[in-house]
Tab-separated table of C-alpha atoms in Angstrom:
chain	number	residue	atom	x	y	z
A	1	UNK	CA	0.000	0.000	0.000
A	2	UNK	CA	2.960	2.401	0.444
A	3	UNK	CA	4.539	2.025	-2.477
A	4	UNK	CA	1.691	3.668	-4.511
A	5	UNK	CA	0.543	6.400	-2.196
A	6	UNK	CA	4.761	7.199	-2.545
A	7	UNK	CA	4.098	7.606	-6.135
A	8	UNK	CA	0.910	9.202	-6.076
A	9	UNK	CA	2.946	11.779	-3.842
A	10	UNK	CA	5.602	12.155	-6.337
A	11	UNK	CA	3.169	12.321	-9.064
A	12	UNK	CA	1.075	15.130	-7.561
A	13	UNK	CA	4.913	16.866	-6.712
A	14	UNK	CA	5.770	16.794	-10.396
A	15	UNK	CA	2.488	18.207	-11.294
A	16	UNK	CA	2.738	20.911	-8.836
A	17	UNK	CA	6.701	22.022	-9.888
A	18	UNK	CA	5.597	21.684	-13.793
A	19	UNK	CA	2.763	23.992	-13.618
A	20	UNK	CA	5.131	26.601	-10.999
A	21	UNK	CA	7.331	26.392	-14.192
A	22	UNK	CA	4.945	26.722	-17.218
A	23	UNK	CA	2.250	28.988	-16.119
A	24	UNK	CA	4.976	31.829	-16.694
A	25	UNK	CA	3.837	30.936	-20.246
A	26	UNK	CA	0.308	30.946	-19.666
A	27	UNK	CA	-1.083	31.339	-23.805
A	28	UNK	CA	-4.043	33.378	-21.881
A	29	UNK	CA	-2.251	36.323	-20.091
A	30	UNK	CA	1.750	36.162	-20.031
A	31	UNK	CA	3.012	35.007	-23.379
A	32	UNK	CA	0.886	37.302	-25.226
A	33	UNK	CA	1.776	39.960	-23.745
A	34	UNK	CA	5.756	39.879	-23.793
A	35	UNK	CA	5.338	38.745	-27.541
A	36	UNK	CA	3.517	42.138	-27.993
A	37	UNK	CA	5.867	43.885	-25.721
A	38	UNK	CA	8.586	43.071	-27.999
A	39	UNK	CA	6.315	43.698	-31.365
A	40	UNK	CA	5.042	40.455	-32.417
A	41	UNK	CA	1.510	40.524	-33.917
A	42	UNK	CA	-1.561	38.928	-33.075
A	43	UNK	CA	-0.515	36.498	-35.702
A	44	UNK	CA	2.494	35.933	-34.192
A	45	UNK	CA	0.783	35.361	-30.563
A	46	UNK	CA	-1.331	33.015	-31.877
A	47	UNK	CA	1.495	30.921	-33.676
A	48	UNK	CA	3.766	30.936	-30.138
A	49	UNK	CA	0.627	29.672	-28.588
A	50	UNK	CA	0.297	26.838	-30.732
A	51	UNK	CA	4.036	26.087	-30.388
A	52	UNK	CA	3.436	26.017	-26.636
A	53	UNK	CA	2.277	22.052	-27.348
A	54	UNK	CA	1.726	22.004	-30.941
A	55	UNK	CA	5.328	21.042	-31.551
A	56	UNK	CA	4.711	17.991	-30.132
A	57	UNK	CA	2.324	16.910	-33.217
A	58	UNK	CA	5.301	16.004	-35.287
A	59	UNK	CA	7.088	12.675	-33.329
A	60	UNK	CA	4.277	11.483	-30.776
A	61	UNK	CA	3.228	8.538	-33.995
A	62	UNK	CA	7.182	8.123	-34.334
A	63	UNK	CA	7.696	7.744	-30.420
A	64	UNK	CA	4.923	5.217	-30.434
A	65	UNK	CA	6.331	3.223	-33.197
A	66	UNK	CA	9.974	2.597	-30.893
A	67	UNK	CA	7.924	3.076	-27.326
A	68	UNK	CA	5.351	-0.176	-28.527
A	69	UNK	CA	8.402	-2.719	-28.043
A	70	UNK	CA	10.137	-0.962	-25.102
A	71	UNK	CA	9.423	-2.724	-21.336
A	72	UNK	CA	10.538	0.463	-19.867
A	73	UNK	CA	10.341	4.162	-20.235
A	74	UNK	CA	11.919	6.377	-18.150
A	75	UNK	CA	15.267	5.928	-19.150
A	76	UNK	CA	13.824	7.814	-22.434
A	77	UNK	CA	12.240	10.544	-20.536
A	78	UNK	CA	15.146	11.519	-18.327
A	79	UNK	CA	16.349	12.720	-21.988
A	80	UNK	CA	12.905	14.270	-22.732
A	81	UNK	CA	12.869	15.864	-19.113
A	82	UNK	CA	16.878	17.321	-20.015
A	83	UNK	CA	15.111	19.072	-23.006
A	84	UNK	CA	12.564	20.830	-21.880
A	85	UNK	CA	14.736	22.330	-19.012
A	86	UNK	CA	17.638	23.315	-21.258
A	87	UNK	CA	15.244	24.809	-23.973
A	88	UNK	CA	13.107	26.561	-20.922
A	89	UNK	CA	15.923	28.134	-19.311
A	90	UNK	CA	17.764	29.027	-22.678
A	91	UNK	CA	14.639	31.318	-23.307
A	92	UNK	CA	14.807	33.275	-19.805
A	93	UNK	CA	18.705	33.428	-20.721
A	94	UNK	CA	18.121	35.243	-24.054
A	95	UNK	CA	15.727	37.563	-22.803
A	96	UNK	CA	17.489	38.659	-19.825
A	97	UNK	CA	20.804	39.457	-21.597
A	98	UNK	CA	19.949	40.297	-24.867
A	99	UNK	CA	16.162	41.339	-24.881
A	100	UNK	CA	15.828	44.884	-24.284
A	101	UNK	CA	18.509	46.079	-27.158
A	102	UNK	CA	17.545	43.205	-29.764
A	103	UNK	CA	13.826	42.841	-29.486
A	104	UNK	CA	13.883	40.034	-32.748
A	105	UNK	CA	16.317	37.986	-30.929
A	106	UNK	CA	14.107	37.569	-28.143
A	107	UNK	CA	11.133	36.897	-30.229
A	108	UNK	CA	13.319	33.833	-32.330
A	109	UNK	CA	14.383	32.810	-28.968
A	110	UNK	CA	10.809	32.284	-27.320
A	111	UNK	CA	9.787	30.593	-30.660
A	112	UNK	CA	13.135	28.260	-31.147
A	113	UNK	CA	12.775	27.681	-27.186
A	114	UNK	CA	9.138	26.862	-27.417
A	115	UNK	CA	9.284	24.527	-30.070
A	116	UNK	CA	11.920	22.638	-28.600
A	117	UNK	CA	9.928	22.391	-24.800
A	118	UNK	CA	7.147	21.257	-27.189
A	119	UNK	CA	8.884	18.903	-29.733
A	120	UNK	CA	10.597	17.250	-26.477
A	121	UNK	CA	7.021	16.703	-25.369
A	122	UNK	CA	5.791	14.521	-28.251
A	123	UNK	CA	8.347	12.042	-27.236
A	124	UNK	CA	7.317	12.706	-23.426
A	125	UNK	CA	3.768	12.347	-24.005
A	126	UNK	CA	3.546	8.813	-24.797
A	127	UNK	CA	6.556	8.104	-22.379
A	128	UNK	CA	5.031	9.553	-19.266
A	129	UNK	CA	1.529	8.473	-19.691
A	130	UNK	CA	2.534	4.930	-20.005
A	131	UNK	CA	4.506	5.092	-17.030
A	132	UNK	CA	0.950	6.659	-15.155
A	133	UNK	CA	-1.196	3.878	-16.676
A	134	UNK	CA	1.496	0.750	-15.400
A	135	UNK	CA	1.848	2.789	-12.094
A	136	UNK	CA	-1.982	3.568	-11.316
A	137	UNK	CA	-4.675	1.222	-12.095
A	138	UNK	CA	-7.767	2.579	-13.765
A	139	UNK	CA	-9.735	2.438	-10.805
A	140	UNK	CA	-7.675	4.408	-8.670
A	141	UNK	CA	-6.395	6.296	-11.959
A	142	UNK	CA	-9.224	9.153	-11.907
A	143	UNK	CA	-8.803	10.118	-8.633
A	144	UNK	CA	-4.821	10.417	-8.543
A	145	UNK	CA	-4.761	12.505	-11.956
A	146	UNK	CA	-7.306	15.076	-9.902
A	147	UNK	CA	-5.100	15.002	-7.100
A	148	UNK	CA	-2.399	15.958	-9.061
A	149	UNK	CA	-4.117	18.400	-10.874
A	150	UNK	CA	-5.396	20.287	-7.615
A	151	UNK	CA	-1.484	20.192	-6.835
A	152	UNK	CA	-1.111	21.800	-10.164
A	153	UNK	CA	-3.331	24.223	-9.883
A	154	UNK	CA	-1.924	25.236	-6.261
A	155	UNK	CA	1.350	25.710	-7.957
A	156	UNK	CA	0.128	27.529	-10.876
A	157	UNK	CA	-2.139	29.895	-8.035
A	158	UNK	CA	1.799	30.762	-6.230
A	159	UNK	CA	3.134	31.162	-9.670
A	160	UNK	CA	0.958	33.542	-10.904
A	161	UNK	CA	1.734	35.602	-7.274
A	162	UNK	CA	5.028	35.402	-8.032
A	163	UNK	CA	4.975	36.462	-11.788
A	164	UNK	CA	2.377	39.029	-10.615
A	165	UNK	CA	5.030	40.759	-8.233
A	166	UNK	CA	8.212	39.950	-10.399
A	167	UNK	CA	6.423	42.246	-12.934
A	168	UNK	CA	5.475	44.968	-10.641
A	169	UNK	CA	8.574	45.372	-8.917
A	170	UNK	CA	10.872	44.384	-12.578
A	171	UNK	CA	10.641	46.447	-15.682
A	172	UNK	CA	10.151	44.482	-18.888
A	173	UNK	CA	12.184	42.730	-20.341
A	174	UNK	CA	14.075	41.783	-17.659
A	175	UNK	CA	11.000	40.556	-15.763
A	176	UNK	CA	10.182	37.675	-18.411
A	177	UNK	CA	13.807	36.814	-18.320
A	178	UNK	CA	13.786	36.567	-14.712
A	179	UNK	CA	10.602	34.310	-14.707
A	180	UNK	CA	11.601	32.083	-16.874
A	181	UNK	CA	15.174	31.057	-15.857
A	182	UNK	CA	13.732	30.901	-12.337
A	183	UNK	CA	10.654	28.568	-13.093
A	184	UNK	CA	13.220	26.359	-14.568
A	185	UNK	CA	15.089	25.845	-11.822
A	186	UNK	CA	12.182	24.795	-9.753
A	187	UNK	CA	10.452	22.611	-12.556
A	188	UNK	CA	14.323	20.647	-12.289
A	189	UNK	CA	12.391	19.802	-8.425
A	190	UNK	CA	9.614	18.840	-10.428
A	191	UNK	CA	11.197	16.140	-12.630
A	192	UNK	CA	13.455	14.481	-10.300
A	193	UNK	CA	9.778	13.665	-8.521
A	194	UNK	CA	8.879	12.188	-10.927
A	195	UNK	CA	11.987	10.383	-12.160
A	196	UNK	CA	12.118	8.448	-8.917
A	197	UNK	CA	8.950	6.710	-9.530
A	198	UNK	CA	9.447	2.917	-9.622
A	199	UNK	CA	8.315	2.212	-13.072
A	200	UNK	CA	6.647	-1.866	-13.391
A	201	UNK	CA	8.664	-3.684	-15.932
A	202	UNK	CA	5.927	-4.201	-18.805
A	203	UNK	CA	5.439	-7.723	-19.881
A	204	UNK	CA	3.157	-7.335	-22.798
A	205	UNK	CA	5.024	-5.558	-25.654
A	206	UNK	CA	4.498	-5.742	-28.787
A	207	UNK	CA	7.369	-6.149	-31.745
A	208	UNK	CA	8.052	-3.041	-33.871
A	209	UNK	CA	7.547	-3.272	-36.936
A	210	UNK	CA	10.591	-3.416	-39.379
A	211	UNK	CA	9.463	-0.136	-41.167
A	212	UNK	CA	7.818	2.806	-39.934
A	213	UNK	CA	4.997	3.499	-42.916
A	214	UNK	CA	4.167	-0.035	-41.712
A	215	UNK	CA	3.105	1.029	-38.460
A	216	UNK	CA	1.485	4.400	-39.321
A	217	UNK	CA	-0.540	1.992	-41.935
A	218	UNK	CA	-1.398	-0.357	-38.862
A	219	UNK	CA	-2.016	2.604	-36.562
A	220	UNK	CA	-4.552	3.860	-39.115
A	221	UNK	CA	-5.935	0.526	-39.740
A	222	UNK	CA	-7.133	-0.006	-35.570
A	223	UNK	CA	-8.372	3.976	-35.897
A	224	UNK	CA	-11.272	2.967	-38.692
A	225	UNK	CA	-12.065	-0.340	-36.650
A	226	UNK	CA	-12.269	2.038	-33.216
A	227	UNK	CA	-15.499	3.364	-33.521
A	228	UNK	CA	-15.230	4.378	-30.317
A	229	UNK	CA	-11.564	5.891	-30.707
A	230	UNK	CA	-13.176	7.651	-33.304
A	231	UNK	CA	-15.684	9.453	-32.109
A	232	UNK	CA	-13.561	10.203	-28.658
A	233	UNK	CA	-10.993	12.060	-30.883
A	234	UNK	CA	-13.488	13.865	-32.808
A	235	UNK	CA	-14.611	15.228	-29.477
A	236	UNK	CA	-11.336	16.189	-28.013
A	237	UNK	CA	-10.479	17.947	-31.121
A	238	UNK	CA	-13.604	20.130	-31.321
A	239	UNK	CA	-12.956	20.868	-27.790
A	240	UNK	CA	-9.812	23.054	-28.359
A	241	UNK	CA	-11.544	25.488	-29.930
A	242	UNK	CA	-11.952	27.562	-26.972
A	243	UNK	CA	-8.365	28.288	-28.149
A	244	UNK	CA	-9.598	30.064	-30.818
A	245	UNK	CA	-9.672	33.011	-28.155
A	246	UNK	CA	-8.240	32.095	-24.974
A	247	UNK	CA	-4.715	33.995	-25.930
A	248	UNK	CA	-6.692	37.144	-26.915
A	249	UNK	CA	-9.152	37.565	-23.889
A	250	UNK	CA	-5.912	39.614	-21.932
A	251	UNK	CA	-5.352	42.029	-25.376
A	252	UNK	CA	-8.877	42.484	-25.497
A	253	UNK	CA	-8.997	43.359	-21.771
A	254	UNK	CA	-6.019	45.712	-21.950
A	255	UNK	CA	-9.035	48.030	-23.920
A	256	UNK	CA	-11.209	47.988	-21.180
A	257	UNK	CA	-9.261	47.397	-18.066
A	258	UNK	CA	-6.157	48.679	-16.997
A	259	UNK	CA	-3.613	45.776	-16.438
A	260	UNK	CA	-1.215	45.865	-14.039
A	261	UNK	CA	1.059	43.105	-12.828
A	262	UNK	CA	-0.747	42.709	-10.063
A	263	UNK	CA	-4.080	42.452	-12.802
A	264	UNK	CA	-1.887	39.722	-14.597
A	265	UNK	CA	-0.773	37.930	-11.886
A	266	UNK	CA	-4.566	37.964	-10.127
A	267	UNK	CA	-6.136	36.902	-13.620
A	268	UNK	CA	-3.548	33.644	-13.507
A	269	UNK	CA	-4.519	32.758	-10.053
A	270	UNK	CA	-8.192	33.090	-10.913
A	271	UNK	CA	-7.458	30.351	-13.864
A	272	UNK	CA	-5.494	28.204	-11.949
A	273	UNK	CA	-8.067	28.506	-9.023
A	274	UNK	CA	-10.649	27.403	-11.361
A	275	UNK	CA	-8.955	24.404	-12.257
A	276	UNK	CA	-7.310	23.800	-8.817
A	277	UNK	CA	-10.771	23.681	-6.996
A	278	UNK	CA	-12.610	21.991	-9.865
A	279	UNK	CA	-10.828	18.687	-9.359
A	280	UNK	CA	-12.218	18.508	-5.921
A	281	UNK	CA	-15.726	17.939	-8.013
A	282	UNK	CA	-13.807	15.744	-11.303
A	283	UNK	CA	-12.140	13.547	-8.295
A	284	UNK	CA	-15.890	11.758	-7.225
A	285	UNK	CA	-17.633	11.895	-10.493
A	286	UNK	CA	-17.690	8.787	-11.600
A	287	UNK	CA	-18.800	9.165	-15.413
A	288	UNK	CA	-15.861	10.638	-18.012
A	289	UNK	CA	-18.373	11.798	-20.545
A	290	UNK	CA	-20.054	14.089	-17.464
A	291	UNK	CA	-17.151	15.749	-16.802
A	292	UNK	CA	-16.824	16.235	-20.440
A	293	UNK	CA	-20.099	18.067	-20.915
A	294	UNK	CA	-19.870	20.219	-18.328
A	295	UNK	CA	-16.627	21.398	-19.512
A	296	UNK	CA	-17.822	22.145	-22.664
A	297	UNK	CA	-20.277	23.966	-20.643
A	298	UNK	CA	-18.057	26.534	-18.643
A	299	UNK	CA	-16.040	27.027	-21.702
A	300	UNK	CA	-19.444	28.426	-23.620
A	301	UNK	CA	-20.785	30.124	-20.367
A	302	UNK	CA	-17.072	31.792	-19.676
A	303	UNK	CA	-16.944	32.758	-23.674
A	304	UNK	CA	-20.490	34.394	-23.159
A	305	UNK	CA	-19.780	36.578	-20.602
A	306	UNK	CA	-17.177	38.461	-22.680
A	307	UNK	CA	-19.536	39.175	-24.694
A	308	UNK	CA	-22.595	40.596	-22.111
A	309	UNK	CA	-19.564	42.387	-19.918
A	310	UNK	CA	-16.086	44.363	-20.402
A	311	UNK	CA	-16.286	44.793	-16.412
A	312	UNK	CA	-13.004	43.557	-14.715
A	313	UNK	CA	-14.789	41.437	-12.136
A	314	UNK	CA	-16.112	39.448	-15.120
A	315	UNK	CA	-12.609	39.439	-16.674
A	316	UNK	CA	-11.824	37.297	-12.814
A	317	UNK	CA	-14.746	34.693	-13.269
A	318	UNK	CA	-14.262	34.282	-17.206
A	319	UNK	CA	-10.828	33.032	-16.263
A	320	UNK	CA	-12.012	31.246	-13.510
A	321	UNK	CA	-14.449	29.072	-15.541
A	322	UNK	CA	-11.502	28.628	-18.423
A	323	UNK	CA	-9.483	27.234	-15.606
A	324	UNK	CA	-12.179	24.626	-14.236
A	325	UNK	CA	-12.949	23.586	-17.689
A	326	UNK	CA	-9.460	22.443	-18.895
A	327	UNK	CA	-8.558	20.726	-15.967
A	328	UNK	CA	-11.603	18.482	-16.468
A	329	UNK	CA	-11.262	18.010	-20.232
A	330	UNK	CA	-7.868	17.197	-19.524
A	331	UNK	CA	-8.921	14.493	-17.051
A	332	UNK	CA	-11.580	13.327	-18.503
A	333	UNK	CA	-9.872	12.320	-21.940
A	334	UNK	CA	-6.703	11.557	-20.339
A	335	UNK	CA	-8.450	8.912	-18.361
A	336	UNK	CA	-10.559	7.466	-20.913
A	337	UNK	CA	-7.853	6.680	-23.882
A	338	UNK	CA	-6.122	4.942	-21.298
A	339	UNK	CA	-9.290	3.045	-20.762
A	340	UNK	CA	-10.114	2.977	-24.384
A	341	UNK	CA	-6.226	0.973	-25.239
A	342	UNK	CA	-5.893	-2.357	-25.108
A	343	UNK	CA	-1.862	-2.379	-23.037
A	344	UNK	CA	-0.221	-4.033	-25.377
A	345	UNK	CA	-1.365	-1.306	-27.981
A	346	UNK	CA	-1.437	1.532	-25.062
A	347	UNK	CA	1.099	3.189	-26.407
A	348	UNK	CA	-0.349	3.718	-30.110
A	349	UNK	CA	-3.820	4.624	-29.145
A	350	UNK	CA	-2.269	7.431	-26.531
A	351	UNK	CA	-0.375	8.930	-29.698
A	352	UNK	CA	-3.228	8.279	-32.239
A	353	UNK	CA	-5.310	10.777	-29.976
A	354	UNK	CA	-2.086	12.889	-28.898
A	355	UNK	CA	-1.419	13.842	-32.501
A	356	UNK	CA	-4.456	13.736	-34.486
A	357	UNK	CA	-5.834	16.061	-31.644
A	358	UNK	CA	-3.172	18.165	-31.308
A	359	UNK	CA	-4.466	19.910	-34.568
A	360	UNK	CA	-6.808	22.051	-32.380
A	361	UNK	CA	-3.281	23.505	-30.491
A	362	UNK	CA	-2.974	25.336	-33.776
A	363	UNK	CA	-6.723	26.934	-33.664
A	364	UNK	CA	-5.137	30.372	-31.961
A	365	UNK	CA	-3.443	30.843	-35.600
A	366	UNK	CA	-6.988	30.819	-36.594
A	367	UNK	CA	-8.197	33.343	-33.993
A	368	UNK	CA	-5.490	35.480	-34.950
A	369	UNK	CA	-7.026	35.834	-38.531
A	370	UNK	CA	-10.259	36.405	-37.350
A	371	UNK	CA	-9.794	38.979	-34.671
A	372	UNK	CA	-7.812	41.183	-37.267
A	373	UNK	CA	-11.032	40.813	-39.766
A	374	UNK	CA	-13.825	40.852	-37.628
A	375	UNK	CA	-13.239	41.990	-34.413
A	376	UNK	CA	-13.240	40.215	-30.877
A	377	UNK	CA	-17.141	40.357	-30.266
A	378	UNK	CA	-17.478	37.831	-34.080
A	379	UNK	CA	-14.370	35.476	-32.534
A	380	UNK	CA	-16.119	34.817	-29.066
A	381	UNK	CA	-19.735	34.162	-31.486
A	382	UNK	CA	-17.142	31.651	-33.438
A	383	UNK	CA	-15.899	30.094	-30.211
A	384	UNK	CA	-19.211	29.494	-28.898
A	385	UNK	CA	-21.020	27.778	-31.759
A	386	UNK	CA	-17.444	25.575	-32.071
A	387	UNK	CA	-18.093	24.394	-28.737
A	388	UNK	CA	-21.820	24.093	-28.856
A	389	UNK	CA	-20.864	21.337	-31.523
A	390	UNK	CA	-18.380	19.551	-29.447
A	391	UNK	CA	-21.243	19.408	-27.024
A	392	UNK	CA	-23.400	17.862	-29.483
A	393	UNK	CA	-20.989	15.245	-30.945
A	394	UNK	CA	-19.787	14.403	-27.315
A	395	UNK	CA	-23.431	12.902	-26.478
A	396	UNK	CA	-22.993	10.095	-28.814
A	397	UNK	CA	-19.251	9.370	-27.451
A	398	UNK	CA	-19.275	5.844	-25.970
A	399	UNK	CA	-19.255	5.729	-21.896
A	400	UNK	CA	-15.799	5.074	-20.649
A	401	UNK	CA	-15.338	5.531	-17.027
């Protein structure tokens, strides 16, 4: 009984460290705002939003096709883990010494540092959730990942205080510098948790296949039999399409509210809040596809509001709903593809979902086009009927809890 309440602890401690470390890059309130400090367009917010993850689109098939014969992982994610610190800190580095008196060298570091944190992930991705599905079983596996994601959203609630006064008491660009290289350090706390876990040798593995357009041909061939793989994708991808304005809500705001770092920093903690407190409620429902609809639920309601109300209390509570509403997405689909897999094909079906949903990471790109055309009020309208779908589709997804 110890020995997985020790790695539910060092679970929940990685969780906590990681989101200290990345909510400095928050795609709703920082990032966009020191790409626009140093003259990047909305385009060019929107693209370095989708880089955030979207990187990680391009290997997570390829890291299946070696990760589907290997009995262990982590010796492969200590390298993904060595990655995403170098490529984190490297940013803070750039910015600190070089970003005030070459603005474009700042903005190729964020986007060369970004899409190496994020390519390293697509390898990570399958790694680390096989290690979570041999650690936890799937009974106990709902309730750990919302444990870990209260822990997350604790640490993102101190890390948005701390980015909140870093920027009040630190003139830009120095402040971003400072917040990065710093949140790397402590996300190095973060993934030495989590590299301790004893990781189960795995017994059923399955032999690679000599070529690897033989097993992207057999990876397509058990998505058309999966009905039921299917339809969850469809789902998850539909439901990234409140990122169609999440990285524009804080520009928007900055026209109606004045934004301080203290502003910033209290708009993070109301996201992370949201998500931190929601997993209290995701931890004892029992049903996946619940949790899903009411997710796509706050994500309409908190799109809504911005359009009934510019007030900055309603700024507070739209990012409070965000925040409840990813962390139980998140959950909810995380949990069921690991369900869904059979184990000895775990590892394909977690990147079949990874990457073909991973599309929707790039939907900011989109919002970017049609805030320039058409204003903010016509992108929220977008976002809303986008979700409304998801909603829609995601009552005929098959029950998987």
């Amino acid at each position: 009984m110890k020995k997985p309440l020790s790695s539910n602890k060092k679970y929940a401690i990685h969780g906590f460290f990681i989101s200290v470390a990345t909510t400095i890059a928050e795609p709703s309130t920082i990032l966009p705002l020191m790409v626009s400090f140093f003259g990047g367009s909305h385009l060019l917010i929107g693209f370095f939003t989708s880089l955030i993850k979207g990187g990680s689109i391009l290997v997570q098939l390829f890291a299946a096709f070696y990760a589907q014969s290997y009995p262990r992982m982590m010796p492969y994610l200590h390298r993904v883990f060595a990655a995403r610190f170098l490529s984190w800190f490297g940013i803070g580095f750039v910015i600190f010494f070089f970003g005030e008196k070459h603005p474009n060298v700042a903005l190729a570091s964020i986007g060369i540092g970004l899409f190496i944190f994020s390519f390293a992930a697509g390898f990570g991705t399958v790694y680390f959730n096989e290690v979570v599905a041999k650690v936890f079983s799937h009974k106990v596996r709902g309730r750990v990942i919302a444990n870990r994601q209260f822990f997350m959203g604790l640490g993102s609630i101190i890390s948005g205080g701390i980015a909140g006064v870093v920027m009040s008491v630190t003139k830009a660009p120095d402040s971003y510098g400072m917040l990065y290289m710093l949140s790397a350090l402590l996300m190095l706390l973060g993934i030495y948790a989590f590299a301790t876990i004893p990781e189960p040798i795995k017994e059923q593995v399955t032999q690679k296949e000599e070529k690897f357009r033989h097993f992207l041909n057999n990876s397509f061939k058990i998505l058309k039999n999966d009905d039921a793989l299917q339809k969850q994708i469809i789902v998850y991808l539909i439901s990234y399409t409140y990122l169609l304005s999440l990285p524009f809500i804080v520009l928007d705001a900055k026209n109606h509210i004045a934004l301080s770092g203290f502003v910033i920093g209290g708009l993070i903690t109301a996201q992370m809040a949201g998500g931190m407190l929601s997993n209290i409620l995701w931890g004892y429902l029992s049903s996946n596809r619940l949790i899903v609809w009411i997710g796509f639920g706050l994500h309409a309601s908190a799109i809504l509001l911005l359009l009934l109300s510019k007030r900055a209390e309603i700024y507070f509570v739209v990012f409070f709903l965000i925040g409840a509403a990813m962390d139980g997405l998140r959950l909810a689909f995380s949990n069921m593809i690991l369900i869904l897999a059979p184990q000895h094909q775990r590892p394909v079906y977690i990147a079949l979902q990874s990457n073909l949903t991973s599309i929707g990471l790039f939907f900011p790109i989109l919002g970017a086009l049609i805030v320039d055309n058409f204003g903010y009020n016509v992108l929220y309208s977008v976002t809303i009927v986008s979700l409304a779908i998801g909603f829609l589709f995601s009552l005929k997804m098959e029950r998987c809890s």
